[in-house]
mmCIF file of C-alpha atoms and ligand atoms in Angstrom:
data_model
loop_
_atom_site.group_PDB
_atom_site.id
_atom_site.type_symbol
_atom_site.label_atom_id
_atom_site.label_comp_id
_atom_site.label_asym_id
_atom_site.label_seq_id
_atom_site.Cartn_x
_atom_site.Cartn_y
_atom_site.Cartn_z
ATOM 1 C CA MET C 1 0.000 0.000 0.000
ATOM 2 C CA LYS C 2 1.268 3.508 -0.834
ATOM 3 C CA LYS C 3 2.174 5.647 2.153
ATOM 4 C CA THR C 4 0.284 8.939 2.332
ATOM 5 C CA TYR C 5 2.045 12.037 3.612
ATOM 6 C CA ASN C 6 0.342 14.761 5.602
ATOM 7 C CA ILE C 7 2.483 17.834 4.930
ATOM 8 C CA GLU C 8 1.129 19.600 8.037
ATOM 9 C CA GLU C 9 2.876 17.079 10.260
ATOM 10 C CA PHE C 10 6.319 18.097 8.964
ATOM 11 C CA ASP C 11 8.489 20.827 10.406
ATOM 12 C CA PHE C 12 9.544 23.399 7.783
ATOM 13 C CA THR C 13 11.704 25.540 10.118
ATOM 14 C CA ASN C 14 14.927 24.255 8.580
ATOM 15 C CA ALA C 15 13.540 23.727 5.081
ATOM 16 C CA ILE C 16 15.788 24.425 2.085
ATOM 17 C CA LYS C 17 14.638 27.753 0.620
ATOM 18 C CA ARG C 18 14.850 28.685 -3.070
ATOM 19 C CA ASN C 19 13.408 31.202 -5.507
ATOM 20 C CA VAL C 20 12.400 28.424 -7.853
ATOM 21 C CA ILE C 21 12.001 24.702 -7.381
ATOM 22 C CA ILE C 22 11.511 22.483 -10.423
ATOM 23 C CA ILE C 23 9.880 19.085 -9.970
ATOM 24 C CA GLY C 24 10.952 16.531 -12.596
ATOM 25 C CA SER C 25 14.090 15.853 -14.631
ATOM 26 C CA GLY C 26 12.725 15.017 -18.078
ATOM 27 C CA PRO C 27 13.226 17.307 -21.113
ATOM 28 C CA ALA C 28 10.740 19.881 -19.731
ATOM 29 C CA GLY C 29 12.209 20.124 -16.226
ATOM 30 C CA LEU C 30 15.837 20.197 -17.379
ATOM 31 C CA THR C 31 15.102 22.913 -19.927
ATOM 32 C CA ALA C 32 13.310 24.957 -17.261
ATOM 33 C CA GLY C 33 16.445 24.401 -15.140
ATOM 34 C CA ILE C 34 18.765 25.705 -17.863
ATOM 35 C CA TYR C 35 16.699 28.854 -18.451
ATOM 36 C CA THR C 36 16.018 29.725 -14.793
ATOM 37 C CA ALA C 37 19.695 29.161 -13.924
ATOM 38 C CA ARG C 38 20.804 31.436 -16.756
ATOM 39 C CA ALA C 39 18.351 34.046 -15.476
ATOM 40 C CA GLY C 40 20.247 33.984 -12.164
ATOM 41 C CA LEU C 41 17.390 32.447 -10.173
ATOM 42 C CA LYS C 42 19.565 29.697 -8.595
ATOM 43 C CA PRO C 43 16.969 26.970 -9.182
ATOM 44 C CA LEU C 44 16.869 23.601 -7.493
ATOM 45 C CA LEU C 45 15.541 20.599 -9.393
ATOM 46 C CA ILE C 46 14.172 17.436 -7.774
ATOM 47 C CA ARG C 47 14.791 14.521 -10.132
ATOM 48 C CA GLY C 48 12.073 12.046 -9.122
ATOM 49 C CA ASN C 49 12.294 8.288 -9.434
ATOM 50 C CA GLU C 50 12.898 8.389 -13.185
ATOM 51 C CA PRO C 51 15.934 10.662 -13.632
ATOM 52 C CA GLY C 52 15.993 11.830 -17.251
ATOM 53 C CA GLY C 53 12.292 11.006 -17.703
ATOM 54 C CA GLN C 54 10.628 8.823 -20.334
ATOM 55 C CA LEU C 55 13.363 9.165 -22.942
ATOM 56 C CA VAL C 56 15.783 7.097 -20.873
ATOM 57 C CA THR C 57 13.540 4.108 -21.581
ATOM 58 C CA THR C 58 14.030 4.282 -25.338
ATOM 59 C CA THR C 59 16.897 3.556 -27.703
ATOM 60 C CA ASP C 60 17.290 5.743 -30.791
ATOM 61 C CA VAL C 61 15.763 9.201 -30.817
ATOM 62 C CA GLU C 62 15.488 10.166 -34.474
ATOM 63 C CA ASN C 63 13.113 13.122 -34.381
ATOM 64 C CA TYR C 64 14.771 15.593 -32.028
ATOM 65 C CA SER C 65 16.345 18.346 -34.138
ATOM 66 C CA GLY C 66 20.123 18.253 -34.226
ATOM 67 C CA TRP C 67 20.328 14.962 -32.342
ATOM 68 C CA LYS C 68 21.479 11.550 -33.552
ATOM 69 C CA GLY C 69 21.831 9.042 -30.740
ATOM 70 C CA THR C 70 20.024 7.260 -27.948
ATOM 71 C CA GLY C 71 17.492 8.635 -25.471
ATOM 72 C CA PRO C 72 19.704 8.071 -22.378
ATOM 73 C CA GLU C 73 22.648 9.879 -24.077
ATOM 74 C CA LEU C 74 20.440 12.829 -24.958
ATOM 75 C CA MET C 75 19.118 13.091 -21.407
ATOM 76 C CA MET C 76 22.615 12.829 -19.932
ATOM 77 C CA LYS C 77 23.688 15.776 -22.084
ATOM 78 C CA MET C 78 20.624 17.809 -21.077
ATOM 79 C CA GLU C 79 21.378 17.092 -17.425
ATOM 80 C CA GLU C 80 25.065 18.072 -17.802
ATOM 81 C CA GLN C 81 24.080 21.318 -19.499
ATOM 82 C CA CYS C 82 21.531 22.072 -16.782
ATOM 83 C CA GLU C 83 24.128 21.609 -14.012
ATOM 84 C CA GLU C 84 26.791 23.558 -15.908
ATOM 85 C CA GLN C 85 24.416 26.509 -16.139
ATOM 86 C CA GLY C 86 24.052 26.532 -12.351
ATOM 87 C CA CYS C 87 20.916 24.539 -11.584
ATOM 88 C CA GLU C 88 21.265 22.318 -8.505
ATOM 89 C CA LEU C 89 19.965 18.819 -9.205
ATOM 90 C CA ILE C 90 19.088 16.558 -6.324
ATOM 91 C CA TYR C 91 17.778 13.021 -5.970
ATOM 92 C CA GLY C 92 14.401 12.719 -4.309
ATOM 93 C CA THR C 93 10.709 12.284 -5.051
ATOM 94 C CA VAL C 94 8.080 14.816 -4.113
ATOM 95 C CA LYS C 95 5.434 13.252 -1.885
ATOM 96 C CA ALA C 96 3.271 16.244 -0.973
ATOM 97 C CA VAL C 97 2.952 19.959 -1.696
ATOM 98 C CA ASP C 98 1.151 22.866 -0.098
ATOM 99 C CA PHE C 99 0.329 25.578 -2.628
ATOM 100 C CA SER C 100 -2.388 27.172 -0.470
ATOM 101 C CA LYS C 101 -0.167 30.145 0.415
ATOM 102 C CA ARG C 102 3.217 31.576 -0.519
ATOM 103 C CA PRO C 103 5.981 30.668 -0.045
ATOM 104 C CA PHE C 104 5.021 27.185 -1.231
ATOM 105 C CA LYS C 105 5.919 24.054 0.731
ATOM 106 C CA ILE C 106 7.282 20.868 -0.795
ATOM 107 C CA LEU C 107 7.939 17.594 0.986
ATOM 108 C CA ALA C 108 10.208 15.111 -0.768
ATOM 109 C CA TYR C 109 11.303 11.578 0.027
ATOM 110 C CA PRO C 110 13.625 10.890 1.814
ATOM 111 C CA ASP C 111 12.138 13.349 4.327
ATOM 112 C CA LYS C 112 13.406 16.650 2.946
ATOM 113 C CA THR C 113 11.463 19.854 3.226
ATOM 114 C CA PHE C 114 11.644 22.764 0.778
ATOM 115 C CA ILE C 115 10.198 26.250 0.555
ATOM 116 C CA ALA C 116 9.943 28.083 -2.771
ATOM 117 C CA ASP C 117 8.640 31.408 -4.051
ATOM 118 C CA ALA C 118 7.771 29.744 -7.355
ATOM 119 C CA VAL C 119 7.393 26.131 -8.489
ATOM 120 C CA ILE C 120 7.667 24.619 -11.960
ATOM 121 C CA ILE C 121 5.913 21.278 -12.289
ATOM 122 C CA ALA C 122 7.425 18.975 -14.936
ATOM 123 C CA THR C 123 6.458 15.538 -13.673
ATOM 124 C CA GLY C 124 5.468 14.163 -17.089
ATOM 125 C CA ALA C 125 3.141 11.319 -17.863
ATOM 126 C CA SER C 126 3.546 7.567 -18.091
ATOM 127 C CA ALA C 127 2.366 5.428 -20.978
ATOM 128 C CA ARG C 128 0.053 2.641 -19.809
ATOM 129 C CA TRP C 129 1.244 -0.884 -20.521
ATOM 130 C CA LEU C 130 -0.633 -4.184 -20.543
ATOM 131 C CA GLY C 131 1.557 -5.520 -17.750
ATOM 132 C CA ILE C 132 2.100 -9.012 -19.176
ATOM 133 C CA GLU C 133 5.466 -10.754 -18.754
ATOM 134 C CA SER C 134 6.434 -10.955 -22.462
ATOM 135 C CA GLU C 135 5.780 -7.210 -22.811
ATOM 136 C CA LYS C 136 8.493 -6.334 -20.277
ATOM 137 C CA LYS C 137 10.974 -8.586 -22.075
ATOM 138 C CA LEU C 138 10.423 -7.041 -25.511
ATOM 139 C CA GLN C 139 9.808 -3.405 -24.534
ATOM 140 C CA ASN C 140 11.853 -1.244 -26.930
ATOM 141 C CA ARG C 141 12.652 -4.357 -28.965
ATOM 142 C CA GLY C 142 9.560 -4.068 -31.073
ATOM 143 C CA ILE C 143 7.062 -2.925 -28.431
ATOM 144 C CA SER C 144 6.635 0.799 -28.038
ATOM 145 C CA GLY C 145 4.326 3.250 -26.286
ATOM 146 C CA CYS C 146 4.808 5.938 -28.938
ATOM 147 C CA ALA C 147 3.955 5.426 -32.621
ATOM 148 C CA THR C 148 4.935 8.982 -33.582
ATOM 149 C CA CYS C 149 8.377 8.404 -32.058
ATOM 150 C CA ASP C 150 9.176 4.840 -33.079
ATOM 151 C CA GLY C 151 6.803 4.102 -35.987
ATOM 152 C CA PRO C 152 9.165 5.205 -38.777
ATOM 153 C CA MET C 153 11.692 2.564 -37.625
ATOM 154 C CA TYR C 154 9.263 -0.094 -38.921
ATOM 155 C CA ARG C 155 9.119 1.051 -42.539
ATOM 156 C CA GLN C 156 7.929 -1.783 -44.837
ATOM 157 C CA GLU C 157 7.185 -4.029 -41.830
ATOM 158 C CA ASN C 158 3.778 -5.224 -40.667
ATOM 159 C CA VAL C 159 2.818 -3.806 -37.293
ATOM 160 C CA CYS C 160 -0.094 -3.699 -34.842
ATOM 161 C CA VAL C 161 -1.698 -1.082 -32.638
ATOM 162 C CA ILE C 162 -3.457 -1.995 -29.394
ATOM 163 C CA GLY C 163 -6.342 0.241 -28.325
ATOM 164 C CA GLY C 164 -9.663 1.609 -29.490
ATOM 165 C CA GLY C 165 -9.668 5.325 -28.796
ATOM 166 C CA ASP C 166 -8.719 8.368 -30.868
ATOM 167 C CA VAL C 167 -5.001 7.913 -30.189
ATOM 168 C CA ALA C 168 -5.083 4.276 -31.336
ATOM 169 C CA LEU C 169 -6.784 5.218 -34.606
ATOM 170 C CA GLU C 170 -4.512 8.182 -35.160
ATOM 171 C CA ASP C 171 -1.469 5.954 -34.560
ATOM 172 C CA ALA C 172 -2.831 3.293 -36.923
ATOM 173 C CA MET C 173 -3.505 5.822 -39.691
ATOM 174 C CA PHE C 174 -0.027 7.317 -39.257
ATOM 175 C CA LEU C 175 1.549 3.850 -39.550
ATOM 176 C CA THR C 176 -0.422 3.006 -42.721
ATOM 177 C CA ARG C 177 1.748 5.546 -44.546
ATOM 178 C CA PHE C 178 4.801 3.309 -44.413
ATOM 179 C CA CYS C 179 3.729 -0.115 -43.114
ATOM 180 C CA PRO C 180 2.058 -2.574 -45.527
ATOM 181 C CA LYS C 181 -0.361 -3.926 -42.888
ATOM 182 C CA VAL C 182 -1.485 -2.361 -39.608
ATOM 183 C CA HIS C 183 -3.531 -4.671 -37.373
ATOM 184 C CA LEU C 184 -5.766 -2.789 -34.939
ATOM 185 C CA ILE C 185 -6.339 -4.977 -31.878
ATOM 186 C CA HIS C 186 -9.364 -3.945 -29.862
ATOM 187 C CA ARG C 187 -10.986 -5.862 -27.014
ATOM 188 C CA ARG C 188 -14.542 -4.901 -27.977
ATOM 189 C CA ASP C 189 -16.586 -4.827 -31.195
ATOM 190 C CA LYS C 190 -17.070 -1.044 -30.940
ATOM 191 C CA LEU C 191 -14.492 1.712 -30.859
ATOM 192 C CA ARG C 192 -14.275 4.505 -28.282
ATOM 193 C CA ALA C 193 -12.803 6.881 -30.877
ATOM 194 C CA SER C 194 -14.814 9.802 -32.271
ATOM 195 C CA LYS C 195 -17.127 9.064 -35.201
ATOM 196 C CA ALA C 196 -15.090 11.311 -37.506
ATOM 197 C CA MET C 197 -11.879 9.471 -36.664
ATOM 198 C CA GLN C 198 -13.574 6.094 -37.125
ATOM 199 C CA LYS C 199 -14.845 7.110 -40.565
ATOM 200 C CA LYS C 200 -11.354 8.115 -41.685
ATOM 201 C CA ALA C 201 -9.723 4.974 -40.296
ATOM 202 C CA MET C 202 -12.343 2.665 -41.881
ATOM 203 C CA GLN C 203 -11.352 4.036 -45.272
ATOM 204 C CA LYS C 204 -7.760 2.803 -44.900
ATOM 205 C CA GLU C 205 -7.465 -0.459 -46.776
ATOM 206 C CA ASN C 206 -4.328 -1.580 -44.968
ATOM 207 C CA ILE C 207 -5.829 -1.401 -41.469
ATOM 208 C CA ILE C 208 -6.907 -4.896 -40.482
ATOM 209 C CA TRP C 209 -9.443 -4.883 -37.674
ATOM 210 C CA GLU C 210 -8.938 -7.473 -34.961
ATOM 211 C CA TRP C 211 -12.220 -7.056 -33.078
ATOM 212 C CA ASN C 212 -12.973 -8.618 -29.685
ATOM 213 C CA SER C 213 -9.312 -9.471 -29.315
ATOM 214 C CA VAL C 214 -6.784 -9.215 -26.519
ATOM 215 C CA VAL C 215 -3.045 -9.758 -26.532
ATOM 216 C CA GLU C 216 -2.146 -13.105 -25.034
ATOM 217 C CA GLU C 217 1.602 -12.931 -25.638
ATOM 218 C CA PHE C 218 4.279 -10.951 -27.431
ATOM 219 C CA VAL C 219 6.362 -13.536 -29.276
ATOM 220 C CA GLY C 220 10.125 -13.320 -29.811
ATOM 221 C CA ASP C 221 13.454 -13.926 -28.087
ATOM 222 C CA GLU C 222 15.638 -10.920 -28.940
ATOM 223 C CA ASP C 223 13.137 -8.839 -30.927
ATOM 224 C CA LEU C 224 9.404 -8.975 -31.485
ATOM 225 C CA GLU C 225 8.473 -11.575 -34.093
ATOM 226 C CA GLY C 226 4.718 -11.782 -33.668
ATOM 227 C CA VAL C 227 1.754 -11.090 -31.416
ATOM 228 C CA LYS C 228 -0.483 -13.906 -30.205
ATOM 229 C CA ILE C 229 -4.056 -12.700 -29.741
ATOM 230 C CA LYS C 230 -7.189 -14.299 -28.328
ATOM 231 C CA ASP C 231 -10.689 -13.760 -29.636
ATOM 232 C CA VAL C 232 -12.631 -13.193 -26.409
ATOM 233 C CA LYS C 233 -15.907 -14.336 -27.990
ATOM 234 C CA THR C 234 -14.752 -17.592 -29.587
ATOM 235 C CA GLY C 235 -11.718 -18.307 -27.372
ATOM 236 C CA GLU C 236 -9.622 -18.896 -30.511
ATOM 237 C CA PHE C 237 -5.966 -17.895 -30.743
ATOM 238 C CA LYS C 238 -3.959 -16.652 -33.695
ATOM 239 C CA THR C 239 -0.516 -15.124 -34.112
ATOM 240 C CA LEU C 240 -0.082 -11.936 -36.117
ATOM 241 C CA ASP C 241 3.097 -11.726 -38.147
ATOM 242 C CA VAL C 242 4.271 -8.258 -36.997
ATOM 243 C CA LYS C 243 7.633 -6.717 -36.141
ATOM 244 C CA GLY C 244 6.268 -3.712 -34.265
ATOM 245 C CA ALA C 245 3.518 -3.365 -31.632
ATOM 246 C CA PHE C 246 2.291 0.028 -30.455
ATOM 247 C CA LEU C 247 0.397 0.406 -27.205
ATOM 248 C CA ALA C 248 -2.261 3.112 -27.380
ATOM 249 C CA ILE C 249 -4.255 2.385 -24.248
ATOM 250 C CA GLY C 250 -3.689 5.745 -22.653
ATOM 251 C CA HIS C 251 -1.254 7.798 -20.615
ATOM 252 C CA SER C 252 -1.420 8.685 -16.932
ATOM 253 C CA PRO C 253 -0.143 12.129 -15.996
ATOM 254 C CA ASN C 254 1.912 12.145 -12.792
ATOM 255 C CA THR C 255 -0.386 14.479 -10.898
ATOM 256 C CA THR C 256 -1.639 12.530 -7.877
ATOM 257 C CA ILE C 257 0.348 14.751 -5.478
ATOM 258 C CA PHE C 258 -1.130 17.914 -7.038
ATOM 259 C CA LYS C 259 -4.803 16.936 -6.669
ATOM 260 C CA GLY C 260 -6.604 19.659 -4.733
ATOM 261 C CA GLN C 261 -3.571 21.968 -5.085
ATOM 262 C CA VAL C 262 -3.852 23.071 -8.745
ATOM 263 C CA ASP C 263 -6.737 22.616 -11.189
ATOM 264 C CA LEU C 264 -6.619 19.434 -13.244
ATOM 265 C CA ASN C 265 -8.711 18.598 -16.322
ATOM 266 C CA ASP C 266 -11.066 15.604 -16.633
ATOM 267 C CA HIS C 267 -8.122 13.354 -17.513
ATOM 268 C CA ASN C 268 -6.023 14.608 -14.567
ATOM 269 C CA TYR C 269 -3.614 16.705 -16.651
ATOM 270 C CA ILE C 270 -2.691 20.084 -15.158
ATOM 271 C CA LYS C 271 -4.755 22.918 -16.613
ATOM 272 C CA THR C 272 -2.705 25.867 -17.868
ATOM 273 C CA LYS C 273 -3.913 29.249 -19.085
ATOM 274 C CA PRO C 274 -4.029 29.697 -22.908
ATOM 275 C CA ASN C 275 -0.640 30.118 -24.607
ATOM 276 C CA CYS C 276 1.380 30.098 -21.391
ATOM 277 C CA THR C 277 2.338 27.830 -18.509
ATOM 278 C CA TYR C 278 0.473 29.574 -15.657
ATOM 279 C CA THR C 279 -1.626 27.148 -13.605
ATOM 280 C CA SER C 280 -4.644 27.990 -11.442
ATOM 281 C CA VAL C 281 -2.231 28.991 -8.631
ATOM 282 C CA GLU C 282 -0.176 32.156 -9.074
ATOM 283 C CA GLY C 283 3.512 31.287 -8.893
ATOM 284 C CA VAL C 284 3.026 27.662 -9.922
ATOM 285 C CA PHE C 285 3.809 26.802 -13.540
ATOM 286 C CA ALA C 286 3.483 23.530 -15.460
ATOM 287 C CA CYS C 287 5.262 22.274 -18.567
ATOM 288 C CA GLY C 288 5.792 19.148 -20.649
ATOM 289 C CA ASP C 289 3.648 16.031 -20.782
ATOM 290 C CA VAL C 290 2.035 16.749 -17.416
ATOM 291 C CA MET C 291 -0.016 19.518 -19.072
ATOM 292 C CA ASP C 292 0.068 18.340 -22.703
ATOM 293 C CA TRP C 293 -2.162 15.421 -23.653
ATOM 294 C CA VAL C 294 -1.991 16.222 -27.357
ATOM 295 C CA TYR C 295 1.609 16.359 -28.612
ATOM 296 C CA ARG C 296 3.676 14.514 -25.945
ATOM 297 C CA GLN C 297 7.087 14.840 -27.600
ATOM 298 C CA ALA C 298 10.568 15.742 -26.352
ATOM 299 C CA ALA C 299 10.623 18.808 -28.616
ATOM 300 C CA THR C 300 7.295 20.143 -27.331
ATOM 301 C CA SER C 301 8.298 19.414 -23.719
ATOM 302 C CA VAL C 302 11.549 21.314 -24.172
ATOM 303 C CA GLY C 303 9.543 24.168 -25.707
ATOM 304 C CA SER C 304 7.115 24.404 -22.822
ATOM 305 C CA GLY C 305 9.959 23.982 -20.290
ATOM 306 C CA CYS C 306 11.508 27.102 -21.800
ATOM 307 C CA MET C 307 8.132 28.900 -21.653
ATOM 308 C CA ALA C 308 7.649 27.946 -17.979
ATOM 309 C CA ALA C 309 11.076 29.314 -17.067
ATOM 310 C CA ILE C 310 10.397 32.618 -18.846
ATOM 311 C CA ASP C 311 6.882 32.887 -17.355
ATOM 312 C CA CYS C 312 8.318 32.148 -13.913
ATOM 313 C CA GLU C 313 11.187 34.649 -14.235
ATOM 314 C CA ARG C 314 8.808 37.431 -15.323
ATOM 315 C CA TRP C 315 6.318 36.608 -12.588
ATOM 316 C CA LEU C 316 9.035 36.701 -9.901
ATOM 317 C CA ALA C 317 10.284 40.039 -11.251
ATOM 318 C CA GLU C 318 6.728 41.452 -11.023
ATOM 319 C CA GLN C 319 6.523 40.398 -7.353
ATOM 320 C CA GLU C 320 9.614 42.487 -6.560
ATOM 321 C CA ASN C 321 8.123 45.682 -8.004
HETATM 322 C C1 LIG G 401 9.177 4.508 -25.200
HETATM 323 C C2 LIG G 401 9.102 5.987 -25.507
HETATM 324 C C3 LIG G 401 9.800 6.479 -26.591
HETATM 325 C C4 LIG G 401 9.743 7.840 -26.889
HETATM 326 N N1 LIG G 401 10.463 8.291 -27.951
HETATM 327 C C5 LIG G 401 10.415 9.604 -28.254
HETATM 328 C C6 LIG G 401 11.150 10.115 -29.365
HETATM 329 O O1 LIG G 401 11.841 9.366 -30.074
HETATM 330 N N2 LIG G 401 11.057 11.455 -29.608
HETATM 331 C C7 LIG G 401 10.282 12.294 -28.864
HETATM 332 O O2 LIG G 401 10.257 13.492 -29.128
HETATM 333 N N3 LIG G 401 9.583 11.835 -27.811
HETATM 334 C C8 LIG G 401 9.616 10.531 -27.495
HETATM 335 N N4 LIG G 401 8.879 10.064 -26.445
HETATM 336 C C9 LIG G 401 8.050 11.004 -25.682
HETATM 337 C C10 LIG G 401 8.945 11.829 -24.735
HETATM 338 O O3 LIG G 401 9.763 10.942 -24.002
HETATM 339 C C11 LIG G 401 8.089 12.650 -23.791
HETATM 340 O O4 LIG G 401 7.220 13.482 -24.531
HETATM 341 C C12 LIG G 401 8.968 13.546 -22.915
HETATM 342 O O5 LIG G 401 9.921 12.775 -22.219
HETATM 343 C C13 LIG G 401 8.133 14.327 -21.903
HETATM 344 O O6 LIG G 401 9.016 15.096 -21.156
HETATM 345 P P1 LIG G 401 8.627 15.661 -19.717
HETATM 346 O O7 LIG G 401 9.840 16.347 -19.218
HETATM 347 O O8 LIG G 401 7.368 16.399 -19.792
HETATM 348 O O9 LIG G 401 8.298 14.393 -18.809
HETATM 349 P P2 LIG G 401 9.024 13.009 -18.558
HETATM 350 O O10 LIG G 401 10.046 12.689 -19.576
HETATM 351 O O11 LIG G 401 7.900 12.055 -18.358
HETATM 352 O O12 LIG G 401 9.769 13.250 -17.169
HETATM 353 C C14 LIG G 401 9.056 13.379 -15.987
HETATM 354 C C15 LIG G 401 10.035 13.577 -14.844
HETATM 355 O O13 LIG G 401 9.295 13.864 -13.661
HETATM 356 C C16 LIG G 401 9.835 13.152 -12.583
HETATM 357 N N5 LIG G 401 8.799 12.969 -11.575
HETATM 358 C C17 LIG G 401 7.601 12.351 -11.685
HETATM 359 N N6 LIG G 401 6.958 12.376 -10.495
HETATM 360 C C18 LIG G 401 7.764 13.044 -9.636
HETATM 361 C C19 LIG G 401 7.694 13.380 -8.257
HETATM 362 N N7 LIG G 401 6.633 13.055 -7.502
HETATM 363 N N8 LIG G 401 8.731 14.045 -7.692
HETATM 364 C C20 LIG G 401 9.802 14.405 -8.423
HETATM 365 N N9 LIG G 401 9.925 14.125 -9.737
HETATM 366 C C21 LIG G 401 8.932 13.436 -10.321
HETATM 367 C C22 LIG G 401 10.348 11.848 -13.189
HETATM 368 O O14 LIG G 401 11.356 11.296 -12.357
HETATM 369 C C23 LIG G 401 10.903 12.361 -14.522
HETATM 370 O O15 LIG G 401 12.215 12.780 -14.335
HETATM 371 C C24 LIG G 401 8.942 8.712 -26.104
HETATM 372 C C25 LIG G 401 8.249 8.210 -25.001
HETATM 373 C C26 LIG G 401 8.323 6.867 -24.698
HETATM 374 C C27 LIG G 401 7.580 6.337 -23.497
#
């Protein structure tokens, strides 16, 4: 069972005090770190339990401008640059926050307390996985949580998409541009996706609909060689001859600790004001996948990390006047 933390029970007398505290060390948080450090704000960044964020779980990153290499290498360079510019990076995971009044309070594991005039939230989102054993073994060896990112690596290969919502159909249609066959595996006989999206997808001749089907096993030793599926109505099994499998069963934003502190949307992403990174609480900013359920890319996260830092710097300057 997860331990719950009541921030009021902790003593903040000796808390570490900073102008700006950034929560999260993915592309958004590290970029916010670079910009706020260069603005002389002496930021402190709390890495979380996935230092470097989602990109450390992938191999080649082929769509980040100016970069040719792996995800972990890219994130190591971003982290180096962030530290070189003067941002202090620490290990720890935020367990509770109090944004009800300024300065804001942050409690991080292992039992560290922080006080900040401004906070930048960059805690990202996590792709949902099926959780079956063979999936863990072949993750990033044919199984991916991001068709936009990894799809083009499967040019001229048959692939499958698992899901039935808008994202699944969008992913499938994207993949039809360069994959001969795209199997769409959906556990029901009706899609959750919007009618407009369904109409477009139904027109694609190379989408093969695997209705009422669930993944039983991802097949392969080193790399994915096929996907065994079960028809839940007939109980029959068959194995799809695919080299790539794309999970599109949703993302969960890492916002549990912010519930009741900043406004979230119906899908628990942090709400920001139009064209900026201001949240519902003055002095708290959000960037990257934690507030972006549409684009979810390294480039867009870096972009909004930069915006959050600039918004934060300007807001702090206004408070001094
Ligand atoms: C398998 C895979 C492959 C991908 N490939 C590409 C690609 O090729 N190109 C591309 O552009 N995008 C790719 N993406 C998407 C890209 O990784 C994300 O869009 C991007 O990482 C989002 O950045 P972020 O900084 O918002 O959040 P994240 O990268 O999710 O980072 C979140 C950070 O927050 C921290 N955190 C979370 N909770 C807490 C807490 N309570 N306290 C402190 N810290 C916390 C975590 O430790 C982590 O450091 C891929 C994603 C996946 C899953």
